[in-house]
Amino acid sequence: MIALALVLLLALPWVLPPFYQTLFVFYAIAALVVLGLYLLTGLAGLTSFGQAAFMGVAGYTSALLALRVGVSPWVGLFAGLAVTFVFALLLGLLTVRLKGHYLPLATIAWQVALYIVMGSWVALTGGRTGLSDLPAVAVFGLELRDPRYFHYLAWGLLLLYALALYRLVHSRHGRMIRALRGDAVAAASFGARPPELKLWTFVIAALGAGIAGWLYVHFVRFVNPSPFSLEASIFYLIMAVVGGVGSFPGAFLGAGLLTGLEQWLKDLVPLVLGKSGNYEVIAYGLILVGILHLAPRGLWPWVEARLPRRTPPPPEGEGLAPRAEPLPEGPLLVVEDLTKSFGGLLAVNGLSFAVRRGEILGLIGPNGAGKSTTFNLLAGVLRPDRGRIVFREREITGRYPFETVRLGLVRTFQHPHLFPEMTVLENAMLGTYPRTHAPMLASMLGLDANEERRAAAEAYRALVRVGLAEKAFLKAGALSLGEQRKLEVARALAADPVLLLLDEPAAGLRAGEKRALAELIRRLREEGITVLLVDHDMELVMHLVDRVVVMHYGEKIAEGPPEAVQRDPAVLEAYLGGAA
Amino acid sequence: MRKGLVWLGAFVLSAALAQAEVRIGVTLSATGPAASLGIPEKNTLLLIEAGRLDRMPKGVKVRFFILDDGTDPTAAVKNTQKLIQENRVHLIIGGTTSPNSLAMIDAVAEAGVPFISLAAAKAIVSPVDEKRYWVFKTPQTDELMSQAVVQDMVARGFKTVAYLGFNTAYGEGWAREFEKAAKAAGLRVVASERYSPKDTSVTGQVLKILSRRPDAVLIGAAGTPAVLPQRTLVEKGYKGQIYQTHGVANPAFLKVGGRFVEGTLLPAGPILVAAQLPDAFPSKRVALTYIAAYEAEHGVGSYSTFGGHAYDAWLIARSAIERALGAADPGDLAAFRKALRDAIEGTQGVVGTHGVFNLSPTDHLGLKFEDAAVIVRVKDGKWVLERSFR
Amino acid sequence: MDPLIFGFLLSDGLISGALYALVALALVLVFAVTRVILIPMGEWVVFAPLTQAVLLEGRLPGTVWLSAGLLLVWAVLDRRRGRTPLLLALAAALVVAAGYLGLAVPALAPLVAILVVLPLGPANFRLFFEPLPGATVLVYLILAVGLHFVYKGLGLAFFGPEQFGLPALLPGEASVFGLPVPRQGVLMVVAAGALMAALYLFFARSLFGKALRAAAVNRIGARLSGISVREAGRVAFLLATGIGALAGVLVAPLSNASYEMGFLLGLKGFVAAIVAGLSSYPLAVAGGVLVGVLESFSSFFASAYKEAIVFALLLPVLAWRSVSSLALEEEE
């Protein structure tokens, strides 16, 4: 299938009528930008209205170097990408930390600012009138003036970028980027550093736009700010959304369709209406609206849903290397005098307990007792005001989740923080993130294939352990609540946990599902995993755990085996006597 | 069988007829910011196409392909490629704005197609290098028009001037040429401000200018958006002389400007005040003919100088086609394009609405300053000839 | 800088600011209830004064037929819903009648113009946004951009590329703190203030207003309480279009109006709306005034870079707003 497409691509310049050849080059240029948007907006969820500005940065750099210094456009490419890289880094540092709607607006802000500078700094950039007589790109002395030859350059660069992007998206980084978008907290709990990841996503998308800008400038051999305006950025965003912003083929589909649509409307509308000029844009808008009504998630998902599905074979082979460090003999987790208050409210007050190796410890208490806060303190989501947490004889008080997860302290969530658009296997593979090491560049170059295979095998084994193996290639959103809980556990298992923190794992489950869950937890304990669980379901907890810690008003009021705690008068008073 | 022969015959006949056809491609800005320039250009060409404005060249049919580029250089380039490759035109006219025309140069030069631009910038045709070998234009350059303004300012004894113009290529070109010409003539430019045609207020810019107290202010704008700065200047009490550029030479400006634009001076192609020109003006008759035909179609007072540029381009083209037919056959695309180019470059004595065109290998505009520019004043809501440079 | 210039710049900034504030209010209102970022609002803001201008020229503007047409399409779509189609058809007839009234009585032209543009809001909501109730904000945004193209094209078709001048509702100048300010400008600022107060009362005191707020905060809860989210959306669009049309009619005499001014107006209003986090009305007003004043002063100091300055200065504001808005920990 792909081979056929490649052959077609090679032959196209000699087959297409000349004007369509030109359009095809513009298609490639647009696709570069739209692919960047697929990564940035579709996967990472950062809506950018500023990609055209990056095109301009690279394009102008190359144009200016070629005209004023006289270097070859190839030097201009590297220089342009370098300048784009710097701009993207600086703007990214500012932008990616913004939350919600502030981020797109920030992109609008610098897009407009850059556009105006490009137009108004006449001495440098030639202003709105622009710079003409730009050199053509030369390959071994052959100048690529004809669209037929430029086609190979444009599509060659596009395919290289697309390949790198594809590999990135299907690597550990890609999974984590997608996770970040849905749920930063969950992603962080498996070792992601959101600001860093977002920044690199931003930069990679900007580099794609930079390549596009360079291609544009040396294809048209004229540069002025018009192609790099806010309107242009919006056009690329439209292409992305129409094609299906969250899908890789969608980027190609959207870019091609809309590049062609512009032209077809110019031909068609005057024919139909008898006059040209005013009505193409109306038709364009109406078609856009129509497409979105037909396929709100974009055209590719609409098409994909109607294509037959292949289920890939289950991953085999060895998994990832297990932990080498031996565990301490003494308690695995020691909590000392843990205290946390929110404003005036003292949620946790001087809590101290220990978790022994290989046991299942339950943390219970009436509503408002401070269990969730304690849980979040242990997981590293909150920082205690006072007290210490020691895990595997290491102080982890106040450390971030991405650090503690590497040590083997893994948590699940009360409401399953899964990623419904990713498959069950991919969700489970998220757990392997802290155990894999390939950097982004390696992923893009495909050098992480071995590690990826092993991570997949590891995650698959985790699915087998929880009993979800047959559903490995379904989208996680299709699972029932009980299955989602199991998937959460599988994901945690993929991280090779030493201590598993389970947050209300039984909430919302039916009786049969609860029994299965308890079975699973017992099996895990037999495999050597220590478990700390917080829950409200007394029956589940009391029949499952080895020991219980009871909290009330932020303090520990009892600790011991279940039968003893159930008879403890303080506990009974806390649960039954008086409003909690 | 008989039907087949009829079809074959028709095909051969139409092929033969097609051979004797000259195709002219047009890409202009009928929408977008330059629409007020592009629409009269388009209307003019449509009139020509319908045969209501001028005769066709002897012995051939002329076919027009008119496309809109929305004032976007990328679209202008795409249109150019399309006209050259799909429609296989012999000549291209258009490129309403300077960036559009500049962007099109490479495409026409690559393909060897002559191009008559309708935009202002001198850089479009100068210097006549390998690429501009194929490029010609009919509108006066912004340099020429700036000369006209500066000469008038000097003649009136002004010493200090300020400039307030569009932040578009049009305004930018004017800023550059005007300030250059002003300095050369000894005028001091005390402020150079910019605004966008879509702005709803220019108070800041006007206040800055007023604080410098210039003798005259030049507004570098086109169409009705040129009214706002003038109105603001007047409302804030400016008493000096206000100049506009030839971009405002359309009736909407007068209507929207009302009393605020009384007394404005502007440089313009002579067509603007054709009826008031002395008969010695060579372009007077042609201009009046054009105006009559245009007004018959679109109403009294509807003509603009921009439509005139398009007509001038056609007059040059028509004359060139007739001469090129002697040298090559329109059926031989490459040869005829070259012959047409040579013929255009050899244009002598073609009288247009803006002046007399005498082109040469080093001058691809061909207009003389004295014939191509006059100073016009707005009096009682009408264009009145103030002075010429002959 | 002498105080006179400062005063002029400030008053100019406040007048522009009032315009942007009103547009921002409209955008925030629509977003809060429907999660739609209504980009075509910019076009509708200029459609009103342009409609007025064409009426004053003695012609019936295309917007009359557009409005009536959309209402009729809506009536057909809702043809099975009791009296609704009848009411809509009546409204369409009313719009056409108003158009002719505006021709006959020029003094009523501004009012007629607002009336003609008003149905565009709810009609567009019903036709284009209501059928996609669960879409993401991004999809709504691109949908809105598509509509923006349509209305921009229609604007050119109906009104042509040139600007129109309009007579001031309150001609002449007033003296504010010794500064000559156009009376129309004062009217603009006062009207903006009155509108904001009215909106505040509406949302805080009236049952309907509270219902709208409920629908904005929690759709499911609102529906469970018997509030129709669809109706809330239509009302939000109606109110917003009314605000926008009024703003357009008030400001146009000061600056002339053309079809292509809409997008930039909408963008600046959008900027102000974002400063407000797309949720706070007082901040939307503050944001609008901030943008207007920044723009006015930048025009004086560095007119070529004025927009760049306004947008660049936004970045620290955004950073501040982002930090000060509630950090997201766990979302329920």
Coordinates of C-alpha atoms in Angstrom, one line a residue, chain A residues 360-538:
Chain A
I360 CA -1.5 -5.4 52.0
L361 CA -2.2 -2.4 54.2
G362 CA -5.6 -0.7 54.2
L363 CA -6.1 3.0 55.0
I364 CA -9.6 3.7 56.1
G365 CA -11.6 6.3 57.9
P366 CA -14.9 8.1 57.7
N367 CA -15.5 10.9 55.1
G368 CA -13.2 13.8 55.6
A369 CA -10.7 11.8 57.6
G370 CA -7.9 12.9 55.4
K371 CA -7.3 9.7 53.5
S372 CA -7.2 11.3 50.0
T373 CA -4.9 14.0 51.2
T374 CA -2.6 11.3 52.7
F375 CA -2.7 9.4 49.5
N376 CA -1.8 12.4 47.5
L377 CA 1.0 13.2 49.9
L378 CA 2.4 9.7 49.5
A379 CA 2.1 9.9 45.8
G380 CA 4.0 13.2 45.6
V381 CA 1.1 15.3 44.3
L382 CA 1.1 17.3 47.4
R383 CA 3.9 18.5 49.6
P384 CA 3.5 18.1 53.4
D385 CA 4.0 21.0 55.7
R386 CA 5.8 18.8 58.2
G387 CA 6.9 15.3 58.5
R388 CA 8.9 12.7 56.5
I389 CA 8.2 10.0 54.1
V390 CA 10.8 7.4 53.7
F391 CA 10.6 4.8 50.9
R392 CA 13.1 2.0 50.5
E393 CA 15.3 3.7 53.1
R394 CA 15.3 6.9 50.9
E395 CA 13.8 10.2 51.9
I396 CA 11.1 11.1 49.3
T397 CA 9.3 13.8 51.2
G398 CA 8.2 16.4 48.7
R399 CA 9.6 14.6 45.7
Y400 CA 7.7 14.8 42.5
P401 CA 5.8 11.8 41.2
F402 CA 8.1 11.3 38.2
E403 CA 10.9 10.8 40.6
T404 CA 9.2 8.4 43.0
V405 CA 7.8 6.3 40.2
R406 CA 11.2 5.4 39.1
L407 CA 11.8 4.0 42.6
G408 CA 8.8 1.8 42.3
L409 CA 6.1 3.8 44.1
V410 CA 3.2 3.6 41.7
R411 CA -0.3 4.8 42.2
T412 CA -3.7 4.4 40.6
F413 CA -6.6 6.8 40.5
Q414 CA -10.0 6.9 42.0
H415 CA -11.6 7.8 38.7
P416 CA -9.8 5.9 36.0
H417 CA -7.4 8.3 34.4
L418 CA -7.2 6.4 31.2
F419 CA -6.9 7.7 27.7
P420 CA -9.9 6.5 25.8
E421 CA -8.6 7.3 22.4
M422 CA -5.5 5.1 22.9
T423 CA -5.7 1.3 22.8
V424 CA -5.7 -0.8 25.9
L425 CA -2.1 -1.9 25.2
E426 CA -0.9 1.7 24.6
N427 CA -2.5 2.7 27.9
A428 CA -0.7 -0.1 29.6
M429 CA 2.6 0.8 27.9
L430 CA 2.4 4.2 29.5
G431 CA 3.4 2.4 32.7
T432 CA 6.7 1.5 31.1
Y433 CA 7.7 5.1 30.6
P434 CA 9.9 5.4 33.7
R435 CA 11.6 2.2 32.7
T436 CA 12.5 3.2 29.2
H437 CA 15.2 5.6 28.3
A438 CA 15.3 6.4 24.6
P439 CA 15.5 10.2 24.1
M440 CA 13.2 12.0 21.6
L441 CA 15.8 12.2 18.8
A442 CA 16.5 8.4 19.0
S443 CA 12.8 7.8 18.8
M444 CA 12.4 10.0 15.7
L445 CA 15.3 8.2 14.0
G446 CA 13.8 4.8 14.8
L447 CA 16.7 3.8 17.0
D448 CA 14.4 2.7 19.9
A449 CA 12.8 -0.2 18.1
N450 CA 14.3 -2.8 20.4
E451 CA 13.3 -1.0 23.6
E452 CA 9.8 -0.4 22.2
R453 CA 9.3 -4.1 21.4
R454 CA 10.3 -5.0 24.9
A455 CA 8.1 -2.4 26.5
A456 CA 5.2 -3.7 24.4
A457 CA 5.9 -7.2 25.6
E458 CA 6.1 -6.1 29.2
A459 CA 2.8 -4.2 29.0
Y460 CA 1.2 -7.1 27.3
R461 CA 2.3 -9.4 30.1
A462 CA 0.8 -7.0 32.6
L463 CA -2.5 -7.2 30.7
V464 CA -2.3 -10.9 30.9
R465 CA -1.8 -10.7 34.6
V466 CA -4.9 -8.7 35.1
G467 CA -6.9 -10.7 32.5
L468 CA -7.3 -8.1 29.8
A469 CA -5.2 -9.6 27.2
E470 CA -7.9 -10.3 24.6
K471 CA -8.9 -6.6 24.7
A472 CA -5.4 -5.4 24.1
F473 CA -6.1 -3.7 20.7
L474 CA -9.4 -2.1 21.5
K475 CA -9.7 1.5 22.3
A476 CA -9.6 2.0 26.1
G477 CA -12.8 4.0 26.0
A478 CA -14.7 0.8 25.1
L479 CA -14.0 -0.9 28.4
S480 CA -16.4 -1.3 31.3
L481 CA -15.7 0.4 34.6
G482 CA -14.4 -2.8 36.1
E483 CA -12.1 -3.4 33.1
Q484 CA -10.9 0.1 33.3
R485 CA -9.9 -0.4 36.9
K486 CA -8.0 -3.5 35.8
L487 CA -6.3 -1.5 33.1
E488 CA -5.2 1.0 35.6
V489 CA -3.7 -1.8 37.7
A490 CA -2.0 -3.2 34.5
R491 CA -0.5 0.1 33.8
A492 CA 0.8 0.3 37.3
L493 CA 2.2 -3.2 36.9
A494 CA 4.0 -2.3 33.8
A495 CA 6.0 0.2 35.8
D496 CA 7.4 -2.7 37.9
P497 CA 6.0 -1.4 41.2
V498 CA 7.5 -2.1 44.5
L499 CA 4.7 -0.5 46.4
L500 CA 1.3 -0.1 44.7
L501 CA -0.9 2.7 46.0
L502 CA -4.5 1.9 45.1
D503 CA -7.0 4.8 45.4
E504 CA -10.5 3.5 46.0
P505 CA -10.2 0.6 43.5
A506 CA -13.6 -0.8 44.3
A507 CA -15.6 2.3 43.9
G508 CA -18.5 1.8 41.5
L509 CA -17.8 -1.9 40.9
R510 CA -20.4 -4.6 41.1
A511 CA -20.1 -7.5 43.6
G512 CA -18.6 -9.9 41.0
E513 CA -16.1 -7.3 39.8
K514 CA -15.1 -6.6 43.4
R515 CA -14.4 -10.2 44.0
A516 CA -12.2 -10.4 40.9
L517 CA -10.4 -7.3 42.0
A518 CA -9.6 -8.7 45.4
E519 CA -8.4 -11.9 43.8
L520 CA -6.1 -9.9 41.6
I521 CA -4.7 -7.9 44.5
R522 CA -4.0 -11.1 46.4
R523 CA -2.2 -12.6 43.4
L524 CA -0.1 -9.5 43.1
R525 CA 0.9 -9.8 46.8
E526 CA 1.9 -13.4 46.1
E527 CA 4.1 -12.1 43.3
G528 CA 5.9 -9.9 45.8
I529 CA 4.3 -6.5 45.4
T530 CA 3.4 -4.6 48.5
V531 CA 0.0 -2.9 48.4
L532 CA -1.4 0.1 50.2
L533 CA -5.1 0.7 49.5
V534 CA -7.6 3.3 50.4
D535 CA -11.2 2.4 50.2
H536 CA -14.7 2.8 51.7
D537 CA -15.9 -0.7 51.1
M538 CA -15.5 -2.3 54.6

